[in-house]
Tab-separated table of C-alpha atoms in Angstrom:
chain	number	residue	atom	x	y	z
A	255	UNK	CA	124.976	76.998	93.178
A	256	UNK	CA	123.931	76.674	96.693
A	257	UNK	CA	121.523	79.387	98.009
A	258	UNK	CA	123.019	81.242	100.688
A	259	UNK	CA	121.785	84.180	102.303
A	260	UNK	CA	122.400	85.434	105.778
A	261	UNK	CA	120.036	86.528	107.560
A	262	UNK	CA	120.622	90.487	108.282
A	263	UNK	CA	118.789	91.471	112.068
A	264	UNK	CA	117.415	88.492	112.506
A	265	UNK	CA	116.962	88.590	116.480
A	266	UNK	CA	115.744	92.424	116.115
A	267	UNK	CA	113.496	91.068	113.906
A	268	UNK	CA	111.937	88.575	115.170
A	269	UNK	CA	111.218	90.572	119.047
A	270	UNK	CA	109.874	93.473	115.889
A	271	UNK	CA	107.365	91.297	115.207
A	272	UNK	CA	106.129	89.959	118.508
A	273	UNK	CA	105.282	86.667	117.381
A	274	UNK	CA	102.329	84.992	118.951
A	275	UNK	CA	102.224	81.050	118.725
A	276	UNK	CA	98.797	81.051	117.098
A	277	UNK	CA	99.567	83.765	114.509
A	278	UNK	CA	99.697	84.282	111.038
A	279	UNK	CA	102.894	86.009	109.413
A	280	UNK	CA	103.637	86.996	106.075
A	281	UNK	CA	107.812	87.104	105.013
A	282	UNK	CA	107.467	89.330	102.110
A	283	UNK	CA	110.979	88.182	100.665
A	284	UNK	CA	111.557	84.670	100.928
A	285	UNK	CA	115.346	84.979	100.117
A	286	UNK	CA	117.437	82.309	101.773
A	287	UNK	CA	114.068	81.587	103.991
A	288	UNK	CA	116.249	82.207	106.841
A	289	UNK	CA	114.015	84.749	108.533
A	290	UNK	CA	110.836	82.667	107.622
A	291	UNK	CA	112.242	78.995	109.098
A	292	UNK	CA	112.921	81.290	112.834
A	293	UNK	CA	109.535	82.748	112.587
A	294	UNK	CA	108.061	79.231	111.812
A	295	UNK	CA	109.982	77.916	114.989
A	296	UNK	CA	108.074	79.811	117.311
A	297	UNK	CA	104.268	79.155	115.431
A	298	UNK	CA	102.505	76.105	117.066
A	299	UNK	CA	98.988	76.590	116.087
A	300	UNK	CA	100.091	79.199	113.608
A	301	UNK	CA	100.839	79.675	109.982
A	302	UNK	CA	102.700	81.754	107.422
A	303	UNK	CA	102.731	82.780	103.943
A	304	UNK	CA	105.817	82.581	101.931
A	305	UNK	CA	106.709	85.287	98.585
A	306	UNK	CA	108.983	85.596	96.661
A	307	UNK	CA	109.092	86.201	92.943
A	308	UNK	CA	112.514	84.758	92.294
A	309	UNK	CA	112.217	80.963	91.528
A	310	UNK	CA	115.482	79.869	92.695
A	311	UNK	CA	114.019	81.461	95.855
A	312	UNK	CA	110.794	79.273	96.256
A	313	UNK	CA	112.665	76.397	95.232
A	314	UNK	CA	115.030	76.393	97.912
A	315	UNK	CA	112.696	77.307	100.246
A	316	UNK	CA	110.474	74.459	99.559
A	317	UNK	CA	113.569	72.468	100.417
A	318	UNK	CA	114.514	74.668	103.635
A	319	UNK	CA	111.079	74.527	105.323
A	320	UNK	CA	110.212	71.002	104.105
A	321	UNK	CA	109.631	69.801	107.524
A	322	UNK	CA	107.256	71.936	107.974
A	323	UNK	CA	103.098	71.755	107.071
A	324	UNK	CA	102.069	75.573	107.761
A	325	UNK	CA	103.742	77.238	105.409
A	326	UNK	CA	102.448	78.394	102.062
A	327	UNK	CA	105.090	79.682	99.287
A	328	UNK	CA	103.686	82.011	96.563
A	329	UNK	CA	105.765	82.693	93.145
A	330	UNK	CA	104.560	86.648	93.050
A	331	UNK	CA	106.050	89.966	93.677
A	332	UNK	CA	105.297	91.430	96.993
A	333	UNK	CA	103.226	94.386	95.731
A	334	UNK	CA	100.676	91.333	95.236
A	335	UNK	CA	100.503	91.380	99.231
A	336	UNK	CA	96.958	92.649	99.301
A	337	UNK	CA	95.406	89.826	96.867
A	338	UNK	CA	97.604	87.182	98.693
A	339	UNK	CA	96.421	87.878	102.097
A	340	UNK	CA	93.044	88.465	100.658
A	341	UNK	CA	93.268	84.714	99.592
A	342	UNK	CA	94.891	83.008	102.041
A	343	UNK	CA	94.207	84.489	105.094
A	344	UNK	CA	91.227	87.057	104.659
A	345	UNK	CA	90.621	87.297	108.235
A	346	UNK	CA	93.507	89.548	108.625
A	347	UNK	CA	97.762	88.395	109.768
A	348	UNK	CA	99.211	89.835	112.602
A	349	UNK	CA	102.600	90.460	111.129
A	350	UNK	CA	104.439	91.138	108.286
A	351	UNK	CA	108.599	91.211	107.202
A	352	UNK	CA	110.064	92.948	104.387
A	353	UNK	CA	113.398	92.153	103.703
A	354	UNK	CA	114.244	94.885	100.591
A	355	UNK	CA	117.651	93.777	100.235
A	356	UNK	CA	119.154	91.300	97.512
A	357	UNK	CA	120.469	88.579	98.219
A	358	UNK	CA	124.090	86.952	98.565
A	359	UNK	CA	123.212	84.252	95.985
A	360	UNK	CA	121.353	87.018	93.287
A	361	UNK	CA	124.567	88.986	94.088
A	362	UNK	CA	126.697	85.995	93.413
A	363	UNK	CA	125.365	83.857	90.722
A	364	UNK	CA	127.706	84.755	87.460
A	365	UNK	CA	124.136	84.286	85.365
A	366	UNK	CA	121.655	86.666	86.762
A	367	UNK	CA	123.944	89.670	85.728
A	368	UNK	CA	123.530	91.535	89.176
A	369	UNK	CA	127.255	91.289	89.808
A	370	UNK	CA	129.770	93.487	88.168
A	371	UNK	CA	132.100	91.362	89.406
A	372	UNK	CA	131.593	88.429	86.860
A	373	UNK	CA	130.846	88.291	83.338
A	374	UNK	CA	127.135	87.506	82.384
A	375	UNK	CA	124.764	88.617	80.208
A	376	UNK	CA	122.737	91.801	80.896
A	377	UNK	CA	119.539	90.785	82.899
A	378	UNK	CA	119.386	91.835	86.528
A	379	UNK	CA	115.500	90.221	86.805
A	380	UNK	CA	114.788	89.034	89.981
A	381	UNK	CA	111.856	87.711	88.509
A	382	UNK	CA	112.613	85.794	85.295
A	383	UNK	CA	109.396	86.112	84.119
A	384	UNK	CA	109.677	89.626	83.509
A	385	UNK	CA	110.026	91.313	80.453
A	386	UNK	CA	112.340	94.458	81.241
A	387	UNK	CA	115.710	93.205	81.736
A	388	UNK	CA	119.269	95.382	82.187
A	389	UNK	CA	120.036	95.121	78.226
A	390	UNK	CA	117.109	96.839	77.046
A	391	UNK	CA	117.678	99.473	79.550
A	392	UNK	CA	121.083	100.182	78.739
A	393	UNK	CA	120.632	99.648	75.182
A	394	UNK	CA	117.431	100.888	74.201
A	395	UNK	CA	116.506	103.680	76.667
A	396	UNK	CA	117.131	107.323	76.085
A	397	UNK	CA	120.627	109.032	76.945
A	398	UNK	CA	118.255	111.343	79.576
A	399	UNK	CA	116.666	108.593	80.910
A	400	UNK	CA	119.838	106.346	81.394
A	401	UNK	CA	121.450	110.066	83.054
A	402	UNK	CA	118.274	110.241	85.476
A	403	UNK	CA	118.469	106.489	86.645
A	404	UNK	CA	121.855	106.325	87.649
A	405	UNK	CA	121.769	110.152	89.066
A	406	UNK	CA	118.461	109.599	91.293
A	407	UNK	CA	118.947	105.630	92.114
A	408	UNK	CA	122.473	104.904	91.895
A	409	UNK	CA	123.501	108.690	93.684
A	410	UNK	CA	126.402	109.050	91.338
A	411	UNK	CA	127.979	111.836	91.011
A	412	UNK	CA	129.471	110.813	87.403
A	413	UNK	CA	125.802	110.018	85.886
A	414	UNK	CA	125.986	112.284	83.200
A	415	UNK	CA	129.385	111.052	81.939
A	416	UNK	CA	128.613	107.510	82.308
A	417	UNK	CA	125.074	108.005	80.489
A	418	UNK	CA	126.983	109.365	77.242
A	419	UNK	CA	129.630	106.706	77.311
A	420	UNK	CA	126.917	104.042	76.931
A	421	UNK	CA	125.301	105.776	74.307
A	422	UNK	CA	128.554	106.405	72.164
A	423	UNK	CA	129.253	102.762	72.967
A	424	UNK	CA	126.072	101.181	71.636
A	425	UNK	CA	126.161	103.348	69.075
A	426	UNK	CA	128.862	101.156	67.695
A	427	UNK	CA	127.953	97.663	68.915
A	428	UNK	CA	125.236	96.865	71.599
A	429	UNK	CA	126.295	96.644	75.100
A	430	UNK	CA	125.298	92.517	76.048
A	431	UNK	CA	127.869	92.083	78.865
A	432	UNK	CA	127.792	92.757	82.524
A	433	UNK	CA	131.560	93.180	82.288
A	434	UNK	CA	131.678	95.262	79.013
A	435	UNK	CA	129.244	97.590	80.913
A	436	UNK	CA	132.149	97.518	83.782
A	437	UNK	CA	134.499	98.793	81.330
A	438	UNK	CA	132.444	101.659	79.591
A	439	UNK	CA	131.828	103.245	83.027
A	440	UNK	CA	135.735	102.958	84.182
A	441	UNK	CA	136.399	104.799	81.466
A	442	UNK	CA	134.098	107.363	81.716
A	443	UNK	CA	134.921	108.054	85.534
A	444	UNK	CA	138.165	110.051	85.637
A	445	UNK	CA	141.011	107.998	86.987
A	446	UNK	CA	141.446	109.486	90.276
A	447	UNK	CA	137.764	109.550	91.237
A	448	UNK	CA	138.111	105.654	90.325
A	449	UNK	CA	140.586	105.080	93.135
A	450	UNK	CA	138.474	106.394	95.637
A	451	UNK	CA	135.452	104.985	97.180
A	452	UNK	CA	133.503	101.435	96.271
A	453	UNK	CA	133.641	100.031	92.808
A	454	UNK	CA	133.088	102.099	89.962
A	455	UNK	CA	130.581	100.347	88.855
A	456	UNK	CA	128.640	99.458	92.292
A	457	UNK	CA	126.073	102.842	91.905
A	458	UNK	CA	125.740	102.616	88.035
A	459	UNK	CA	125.102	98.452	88.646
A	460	UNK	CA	122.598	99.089	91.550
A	461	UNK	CA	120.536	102.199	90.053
A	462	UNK	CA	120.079	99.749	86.853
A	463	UNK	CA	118.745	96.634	88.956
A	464	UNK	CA	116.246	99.096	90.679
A	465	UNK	CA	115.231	100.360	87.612
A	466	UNK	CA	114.476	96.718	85.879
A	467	UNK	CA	112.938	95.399	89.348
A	468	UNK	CA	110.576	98.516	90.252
A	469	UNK	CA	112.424	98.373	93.248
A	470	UNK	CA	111.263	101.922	94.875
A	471	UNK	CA	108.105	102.658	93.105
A	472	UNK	CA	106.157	99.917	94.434
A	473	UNK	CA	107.124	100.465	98.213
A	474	UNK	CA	104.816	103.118	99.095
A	475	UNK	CA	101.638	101.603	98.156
A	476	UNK	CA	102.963	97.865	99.141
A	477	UNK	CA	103.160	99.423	102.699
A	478	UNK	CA	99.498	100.728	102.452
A	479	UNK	CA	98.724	97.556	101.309
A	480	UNK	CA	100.243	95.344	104.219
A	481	UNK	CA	98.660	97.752	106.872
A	482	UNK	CA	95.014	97.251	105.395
A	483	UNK	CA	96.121	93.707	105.824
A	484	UNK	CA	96.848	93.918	109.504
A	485	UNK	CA	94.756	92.499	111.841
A	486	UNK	CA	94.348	95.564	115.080
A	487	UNK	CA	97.821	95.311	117.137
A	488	UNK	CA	99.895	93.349	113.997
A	489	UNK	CA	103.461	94.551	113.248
A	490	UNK	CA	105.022	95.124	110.159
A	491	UNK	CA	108.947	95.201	110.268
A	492	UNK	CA	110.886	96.323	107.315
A	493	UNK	CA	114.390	95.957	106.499
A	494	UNK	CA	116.129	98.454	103.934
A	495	UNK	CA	119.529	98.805	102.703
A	496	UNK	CA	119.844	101.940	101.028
A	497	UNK	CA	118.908	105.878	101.632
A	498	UNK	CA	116.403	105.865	98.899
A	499	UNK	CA	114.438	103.018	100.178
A	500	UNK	CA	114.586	103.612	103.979
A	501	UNK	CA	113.612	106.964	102.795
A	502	UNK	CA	110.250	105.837	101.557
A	503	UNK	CA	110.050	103.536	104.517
A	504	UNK	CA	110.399	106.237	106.690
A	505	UNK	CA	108.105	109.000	105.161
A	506	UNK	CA	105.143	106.537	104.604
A	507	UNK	CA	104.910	105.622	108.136
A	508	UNK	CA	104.941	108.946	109.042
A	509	UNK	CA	101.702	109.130	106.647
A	510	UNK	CA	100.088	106.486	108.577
A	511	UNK	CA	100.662	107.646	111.836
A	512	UNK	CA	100.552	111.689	111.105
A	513	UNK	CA	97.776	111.816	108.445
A	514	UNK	CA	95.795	115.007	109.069
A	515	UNK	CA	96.283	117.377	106.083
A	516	UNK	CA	94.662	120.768	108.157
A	517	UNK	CA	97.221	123.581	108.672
A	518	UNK	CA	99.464	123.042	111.810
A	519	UNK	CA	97.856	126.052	112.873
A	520	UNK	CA	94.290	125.008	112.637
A	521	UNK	CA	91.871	122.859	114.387
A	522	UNK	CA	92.118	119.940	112.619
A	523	UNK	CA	88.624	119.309	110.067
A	524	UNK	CA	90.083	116.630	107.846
A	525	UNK	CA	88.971	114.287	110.668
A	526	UNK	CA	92.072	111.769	109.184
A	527	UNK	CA	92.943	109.602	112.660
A	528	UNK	CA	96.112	107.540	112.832
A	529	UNK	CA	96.319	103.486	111.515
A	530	UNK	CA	99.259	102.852	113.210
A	531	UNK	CA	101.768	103.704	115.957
A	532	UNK	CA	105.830	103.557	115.099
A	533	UNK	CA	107.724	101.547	117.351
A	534	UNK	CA	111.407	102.359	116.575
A	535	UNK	CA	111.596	106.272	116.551
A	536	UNK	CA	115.303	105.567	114.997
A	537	UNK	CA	115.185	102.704	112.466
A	538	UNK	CA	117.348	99.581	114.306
A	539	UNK	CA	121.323	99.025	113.104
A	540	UNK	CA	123.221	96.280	112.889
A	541	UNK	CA	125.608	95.663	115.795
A	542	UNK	CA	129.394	95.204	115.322
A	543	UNK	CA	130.058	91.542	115.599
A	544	UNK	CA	127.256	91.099	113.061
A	545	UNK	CA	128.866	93.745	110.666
A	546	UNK	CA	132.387	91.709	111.254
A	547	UNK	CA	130.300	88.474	110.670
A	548	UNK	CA	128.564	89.604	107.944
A	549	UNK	CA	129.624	93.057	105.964
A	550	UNK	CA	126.537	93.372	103.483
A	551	UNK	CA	124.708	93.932	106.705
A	552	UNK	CA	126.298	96.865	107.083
A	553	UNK	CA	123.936	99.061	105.633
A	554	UNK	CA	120.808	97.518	107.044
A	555	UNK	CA	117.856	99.709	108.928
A	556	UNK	CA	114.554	98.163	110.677
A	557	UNK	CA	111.960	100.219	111.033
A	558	UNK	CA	108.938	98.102	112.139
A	559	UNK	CA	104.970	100.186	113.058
A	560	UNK	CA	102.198	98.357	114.953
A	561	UNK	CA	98.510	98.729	113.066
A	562	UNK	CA	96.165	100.388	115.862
């Protein structure tokens, strides 16, 4: 299967990042290495680093950006960023792009087990190297912890229900399907509720994959980590495509730019100065003809800081 991925905010992007001919950028989430072959355009002198820890990924980016000579792809997961800049380019980068979402082809591919749209067996790892996969957490973790997932990551108001449907489920037989998982939460969201809204399954499916790919605990010290790796004046841009993560987006730049701790009341004794300044007060949104163009975009933010 061909690797497809659009591009989501690509123009907003790339005037986030104000790319210098001579720089060095970092594109956190190789994808569809859309993003990375427009930043690569504009870099003369310059070079960027390439991650992704999807293999599929850095295979067909090796393929995309085969033309080009200053590019380095590295299999890792981007909460690595502070080793990989440390390692190939210790002096510092002056920008940085985070593109959280999944994409179209992870979505897509029957095989991976992110869709719950196609049969395939439980997995949901973006990296295939990794141990935790979908079926152990819907077979093997507690009824609680199953309830807690798809309440806090997944925002569904039906958690509880679905959480003892799976475990009356693999009580009888373990759950090994992406579809047979489908099934257990239609039934266990009342009829009506079903008919209203996305798929039934699209919260339960999405709280699951975060869950198996660490997908919000690593951002907050991943974006501590790619400020220290800032050179002075170097953007990071960061694209999100759900509350929870734009949430954690938006709350650790305030950190960085906000950091004294003293009462608002009080001269300030902490003597914690601001890193960075934020540069989109409102994150960016997609605009309507790339919504019509593109619908997964639909939910994308940009919020991109600039290291002082």
């Amino acid at each position: 299967m061909e690797f497809k991925h659009v591009s989501v905010l690509l123009d907003e992007c790339l005037e986030g990042l104000n790319i210098e001919e001579n720089g060095t950028y970092v594109d956190c989430t190789l994808g569809g290495a859309g993003h990375t072959k427009e930043i690569l355009k504009r870099l003369k002198g310059g070079k960027l680093i390439g991650i992704d820890q999807d293999t599929d990924a850095l295979n067909n980016a090796k393929e995309a950006l085969k033309e080009y000579d200053n590019v380095t792809l590295v299999h890792s997961n981007f909460e690595e960023i502070r080793k990989i800049i440390q390692e190939h380019a210790p002096e510092g980068v002056d920008g940085i792009l985070m593109d959280l979402g999944v994409s179209s082809y992870q979505l897509d591919e029957g095989e991976r087990g992110f869709s719950y749209m196609k049969d395939a067996p439980l997995d949901m790892r973006m990296n295939r190297e990794d141990d935790l996969t979908a079926y152990e957490v819907i077979n093997n973790y507690e009824e609680e912890d199953i309830y807690r997932i798809i309440r806090d990551y997944g925002e569904e108001n039906w958690a509880k229900r679905i959480a003892e449907f799976i475990v009356k489920a693999r009580g009888e037989k373990p759950i090994e399907t992406t579809l047979e998982l489908v099934e257990i939460i239609k039934k266990a969201i009342p009829s009506k509720a079903r008919r209203e809204g996305p798929h039934p399954a699209k919260r339960t499916f999405q709280a699951i994959r975060i869950e198996v790919n660490r997908e919000l605990t690593i951002i907050r010290n991943t974006i501590l980590d790619a400020v220290d790796g800032l050179k002075p004046e170097g953007r990071l841009a960061i694209i999100t495509f759900h509350s929870l993560e734009d949430r954690i987006v938006k709350n650790t730049y305030k950190e960085l730019m906000y950091p004294c701790t003293c009462p608002s009341n009080m001269p300030c004794i902490c003597g914690k100065t601001a890193t960075v300044k934020i540069l989109t007060k409102k994150p960016i949104l997609p605009g309507e003809l790339e919504i019509e163009e593109n619908p997964r975009s639909r939910s994308a933010k940009l919020r991109v800081l600039e290291k002082i």
